Amino acid sequence: MTTVDRTEENAHDRRSLHERIAADLRDEIMAGGLAPGASLPSTVRLKERFGASNATVQKALQLLKDERLVVGRPGAAVTVREHRQRTVRPAASLAVAGAEDPYPWLAEITERDGPGGEARSQLLDVGEAVPPADVAVALRLPEGGTALVRRQVLVLGEEPVELVHSYYPLDIAQGTALMERRRIWGGTPTLLTELGHPPRLAVDHVSARVPTQEQYEVLRLPGDLPVLRTLRVVYGDDERVLEATVMVKAGHLYELRYEFTSDPHRAAARTSDSAGV
């Protein structure tokens, strides 16, 4: 365990001590050192480890409870929450499902997490709007140009887990189900394929951001922890841009998994396996 000089005169970390304690414990949880179901060290041990008072340790633990990383009740040990972190596999994003089937990501989460883990999408709004600057660039829009936007939140059980804003060129969206204020069964890859625009390539731009007001409220975030923001640009034939989607999720609850190989045949097979679940 690394020892850090915590004197205020020498510290570059200006966070309060309870925030620093929570940060160290959070890192151990995220890295798997404290596995789901494991008990956190006792308050006495945490006081000794961090040179903190009982009240400071309790404030740190409350932060982790608010972040849904740990659970605890009076008189019992604080334990790491089951299913504390989920892995998102972007390779599955272009999977085409049957017209009557749910979007593959939703089906995968529901199957993996079992009872109580049913995933669904809640449509918030559909309309024409001027997209954010990076989305406008991705869609190759002129200055002030508009696109169709479908706003939705993905929910797991009763927990909002991802805010999704999907933008489409108007010449593709006009007169299609994309314009309708209803969910699209099978997901947009299926619909775009049916419309003669099969997705061929998706490029992700991933960054960590401070949450906006909308993201904070919709995702019910517990504090000022960063969110993971993914801008996914989907290309069709002749490199035509079909869709640009901004996906935002709580950074402390999710990780993205990308797979790379020098064997193109193996890469194709692996992507196929991932997309089929």
Coordinates of C-alpha atoms in Angstrom, one line a residue:
M1 CA 0.0 0.0 0.0
T2 CA 1.4 3.4 -1.0
T3 CA 2.0 5.9 1.8
V4 CA 1.1 9.5 0.8
D5 CA 2.1 12.6 2.7
R6 CA -1.3 14.0 3.6
T7 CA -0.1 17.2 5.3
E8 CA -2.1 20.2 4.0
E9 CA 1.1 22.1 3.3
N10 CA 2.5 19.5 1.0
A11 CA -0.7 18.1 -0.5
H12 CA -1.6 18.8 -4.1
D13 CA -4.9 17.0 -3.5
R14 CA -7.2 19.7 -2.1
R15 CA -10.2 17.4 -1.6
S16 CA -11.4 16.9 1.9
L17 CA -10.1 13.8 3.7
H18 CA -13.4 11.9 3.5
E19 CA -13.4 12.5 -0.3
R20 CA -9.8 11.2 -0.6
I21 CA -10.7 8.1 1.5
A22 CA -13.7 7.4 -0.7
A23 CA -11.5 7.8 -3.8
D24 CA -9.0 5.2 -2.6
L25 CA -11.7 2.7 -1.6
R26 CA -13.6 3.4 -4.9
D27 CA -10.4 2.5 -6.9
E28 CA -10.0 -0.8 -5.0
I29 CA -13.6 -1.6 -5.7
M30 CA -13.4 -0.7 -9.4
A31 CA -10.1 -2.7 -9.8
G32 CA -11.6 -5.8 -8.2
G33 CA -9.5 -5.7 -5.0
L34 CA -12.7 -5.5 -3.1
A35 CA -15.0 -7.9 -5.0
P36 CA -18.8 -7.9 -5.1
G37 CA -20.1 -9.2 -1.8
A38 CA -16.8 -8.6 0.0
S39 CA -16.8 -6.6 3.3
L40 CA -14.9 -3.4 3.5
P41 CA -12.3 -3.0 6.2
S42 CA -13.8 -2.2 9.6
T43 CA -14.2 1.4 10.7
V44 CA -11.3 0.9 13.2
R45 CA -9.0 -0.3 10.5
L46 CA -10.0 2.5 8.1
K47 CA -9.4 5.0 10.9
E48 CA -5.9 3.6 11.4
R49 CA -5.1 3.4 7.7
F50 CA -6.1 6.9 6.9
G51 CA -5.5 8.7 10.2
A52 CA -9.1 9.8 10.3
S53 CA -11.8 10.2 12.8
N54 CA -14.8 8.0 13.0
A55 CA -17.1 10.8 11.6
T56 CA -14.7 11.2 8.6
V57 CA -14.7 7.5 7.8
Q58 CA -18.5 7.4 8.0
K59 CA -18.8 10.4 5.6
A60 CA -16.5 8.5 3.2
L61 CA -18.6 5.4 3.4
Q62 CA -21.8 7.4 2.9
L63 CA -20.4 8.7 -0.4
L64 CA -19.8 5.2 -1.6
K65 CA -23.3 4.2 -0.6
D66 CA -24.8 7.2 -2.4
E67 CA -22.8 6.1 -5.5
R68 CA -24.4 2.7 -5.3
L69 CA -21.0 1.0 -5.0
V70 CA -21.6 -0.4 -1.5
V71 CA -24.5 -1.3 0.8
G72 CA -24.7 -1.4 4.6
R73 CA -27.1 -1.2 7.5
P74 CA -26.6 -0.4 11.2
G75 CA -24.8 -3.1 13.1
A76 CA -23.6 -4.9 9.9
A77 CA -20.5 -4.7 7.8
V78 CA -20.5 -2.5 4.7
T79 CA -20.2 -4.7 1.6
V80 CA -19.5 -4.2 -2.0
R81 CA -22.7 -4.1 -4.0
E82 CA -23.4 -7.1 -6.3
H83 CA -23.2 -6.2 -10.0
R84 CA -21.5 -2.9 -9.0
Q85 CA -19.9 -2.5 -12.5
R86 CA -21.1 -3.5 -15.9
T87 CA -19.1 -4.0 -19.0
V88 CA -20.4 -2.5 -22.3
R89 CA -19.1 -4.1 -25.5
P90 CA -19.3 -1.7 -28.4
A91 CA -18.7 -4.5 -30.9
A92 CA -22.3 -5.5 -30.4
S93 CA -23.7 -2.1 -31.4
L94 CA -24.3 -2.9 -35.0
A95 CA -26.1 -6.1 -34.5
V96 CA -29.3 -6.5 -36.5
A97 CA -32.2 -8.0 -34.6
G98 CA -35.6 -9.2 -35.8
A99 CA -38.3 -6.5 -36.3
E100 CA -40.2 -7.9 -33.3
D101 CA -37.2 -8.4 -31.0
P102 CA -35.8 -5.9 -28.5
Y103 CA -32.6 -4.1 -29.1
P104 CA -29.7 -6.5 -28.6
W105 CA -28.0 -4.5 -25.8
L106 CA -31.3 -4.6 -23.8
A107 CA -31.7 -8.3 -24.4
E108 CA -28.1 -9.0 -23.4
I109 CA -28.3 -7.1 -20.1
T110 CA -31.6 -8.7 -19.2
E111 CA -30.3 -12.2 -19.9
R112 CA -27.0 -11.7 -18.1
D113 CA -28.5 -10.1 -14.9
G114 CA -31.5 -12.3 -14.7
P115 CA -34.6 -11.5 -12.5
G116 CA -34.7 -7.9 -11.5
G117 CA -32.3 -7.0 -14.2
E118 CA -34.8 -6.3 -17.0
A119 CA -33.6 -3.6 -19.3
R120 CA -35.8 -1.2 -21.3
S121 CA -35.6 2.0 -23.1
Q122 CA -37.8 5.0 -22.2
L123 CA -38.3 7.5 -25.1
L124 CA -38.1 11.1 -23.9
D125 CA -38.5 13.1 -27.1
V126 CA -38.3 13.0 -30.9
G127 CA -37.9 16.2 -33.0
E128 CA -35.7 18.3 -35.2
A129 CA -32.9 20.2 -33.5
V130 CA -29.5 21.8 -34.0
P131 CA -27.0 19.2 -32.6
P132 CA -24.0 19.8 -30.5
A133 CA -20.9 21.0 -32.4
D134 CA -19.1 17.7 -32.5
V135 CA -22.3 15.9 -33.7
A136 CA -22.8 18.5 -36.4
V137 CA -19.3 18.0 -37.6
A138 CA -19.8 14.2 -37.6
L139 CA -23.0 14.6 -39.6
R140 CA -21.3 17.1 -42.0
L141 CA -24.0 19.7 -41.4
P142 CA -23.7 23.3 -42.4
E143 CA -23.5 25.9 -39.7
G144 CA -26.9 26.0 -38.0
G145 CA -28.0 22.9 -39.8
T146 CA -30.6 20.6 -38.1
A147 CA -31.0 16.9 -37.7
L148 CA -33.6 14.6 -36.3
V149 CA -32.9 13.7 -32.7
R150 CA -34.3 10.8 -30.7
R151 CA -33.7 11.2 -26.9
Q152 CA -34.1 8.3 -24.6
V153 CA -32.9 6.9 -21.3
L154 CA -32.0 3.2 -20.8
V155 CA -33.3 1.8 -17.6
L156 CA -32.2 -1.4 -15.7
G157 CA -34.8 -2.5 -13.2
E158 CA -35.8 0.9 -11.8
E159 CA -32.3 2.5 -12.3
P160 CA -31.5 4.9 -15.1
V161 CA -28.2 3.8 -16.5
E162 CA -27.6 5.7 -19.8
L163 CA -28.8 8.8 -21.5
V164 CA -28.9 8.5 -25.3
H165 CA -29.3 11.3 -27.9
S166 CA -29.3 9.9 -31.4
Y167 CA -29.1 12.2 -34.4
Y168 CA -30.0 11.4 -38.0
P169 CA -29.7 13.3 -41.3
L170 CA -33.1 14.6 -42.2
D171 CA -33.0 13.1 -45.8
I172 CA -32.7 9.6 -44.2
A173 CA -35.2 10.1 -41.4
Q174 CA -38.0 11.9 -43.3
G175 CA -41.1 9.8 -43.7
T176 CA -39.7 6.8 -41.7
A177 CA -40.4 5.4 -38.2
L178 CA -37.4 7.4 -37.0
M179 CA -39.7 10.4 -37.0
E180 CA -42.4 8.7 -34.9
R181 CA -42.5 9.1 -31.1
R182 CA -42.3 5.4 -30.3
R183 CA -39.7 2.8 -29.7
I184 CA -38.1 1.0 -32.6
W185 CA -38.1 -2.7 -32.1
G186 CA -34.9 -4.4 -33.1
G187 CA -33.1 -1.0 -32.8
T188 CA -32.1 1.5 -35.4
P189 CA -29.5 -0.9 -37.1
T190 CA -32.4 -3.1 -38.1
L191 CA -34.5 -0.2 -39.3
L192 CA -31.7 1.4 -41.2
T193 CA -31.0 -1.9 -42.9
E194 CA -34.6 -2.2 -43.9
L195 CA -34.5 1.3 -45.3
G196 CA -31.6 0.4 -47.6
H197 CA -28.9 1.9 -45.4
P198 CA -27.1 -1.0 -43.7
P199 CA -24.6 0.1 -41.1
R200 CA -21.1 -0.9 -42.1
L201 CA -18.8 0.8 -39.5
A202 CA -19.1 2.5 -36.2
V203 CA -16.4 4.8 -34.7
D204 CA -16.4 5.7 -31.1
H205 CA -15.0 8.9 -29.5
V206 CA -14.9 8.3 -25.7
S207 CA -14.2 10.9 -23.1
A208 CA -14.7 11.6 -19.4
R209 CA -16.8 14.7 -18.7
V210 CA -18.3 16.6 -15.8
P211 CA -22.0 15.9 -16.1
T212 CA -24.4 18.5 -17.5
Q213 CA -27.5 19.4 -15.6
E214 CA -29.7 17.2 -17.7
Q215 CA -27.3 14.2 -17.3
Y216 CA -27.1 14.8 -13.5
E217 CA -30.9 14.8 -13.1
V218 CA -31.9 12.1 -15.6
L219 CA -29.2 9.6 -14.4
R220 CA -29.8 10.5 -10.7
L221 CA -26.1 11.0 -10.2
P222 CA -24.9 11.1 -6.6
G223 CA -22.2 13.8 -6.9
D224 CA -19.7 15.4 -9.1
L225 CA -18.1 12.2 -10.3
P226 CA -17.3 12.2 -14.1
V227 CA -19.5 10.5 -16.7
L228 CA -18.4 8.5 -19.6
R229 CA -19.5 10.2 -22.8
T230 CA -19.3 8.3 -26.1
L231 CA -19.9 9.9 -29.5
R232 CA -20.6 7.0 -31.9
V233 CA -20.6 7.8 -35.6
V234 CA -22.2 5.1 -37.8
Y235 CA -21.3 4.9 -41.5
G236 CA -23.0 3.1 -44.3
D237 CA -22.0 2.4 -47.9
D238 CA -19.7 4.9 -49.5
E239 CA -18.8 6.2 -46.0
R240 CA -22.1 8.0 -45.8
V241 CA -22.9 9.0 -42.2
L242 CA -26.2 7.4 -41.1
E243 CA -26.3 8.3 -37.4
A244 CA -24.3 10.1 -34.7
T245 CA -25.2 9.2 -31.1
V246 CA -24.1 10.7 -27.8
M247 CA -24.3 8.1 -25.0
V248 CA -23.7 9.1 -21.4
K249 CA -23.4 6.8 -18.4
A250 CA -22.1 7.0 -14.8
G251 CA -18.3 6.6 -15.0
H252 CA -18.0 4.8 -11.7
L253 CA -20.6 2.1 -12.7
Y254 CA -19.5 1.1 -16.2
E255 CA -16.4 0.2 -18.2
L256 CA -16.0 -0.1 -22.0
R257 CA -14.4 -3.2 -23.4
Y258 CA -12.6 -3.1 -26.7
E259 CA -10.9 -6.1 -28.3
F260 CA -8.0 -5.9 -30.7
T261 CA -6.2 -8.6 -32.7
S262 CA -3.6 -8.6 -35.5
D263 CA -5.6 -11.5 -37.2
P264 CA -8.4 -9.9 -39.3
H265 CA -10.2 -13.3 -39.6
R266 CA -10.2 -13.8 -35.9
A267 CA -11.3 -10.2 -35.4
A268 CA -14.3 -10.8 -37.7
A269 CA -15.2 -14.0 -35.9
R270 CA -14.9 -12.4 -32.4
T271 CA -17.0 -9.4 -33.4
S272 CA -19.6 -11.8 -34.8
D273 CA -19.6 -13.8 -31.5
S274 CA -20.0 -10.6 -29.5
A275 CA -22.8 -9.3 -31.7
G276 CA -24.8 -12.5 -31.5
V277 CA -25.5 -12.4 -27.7

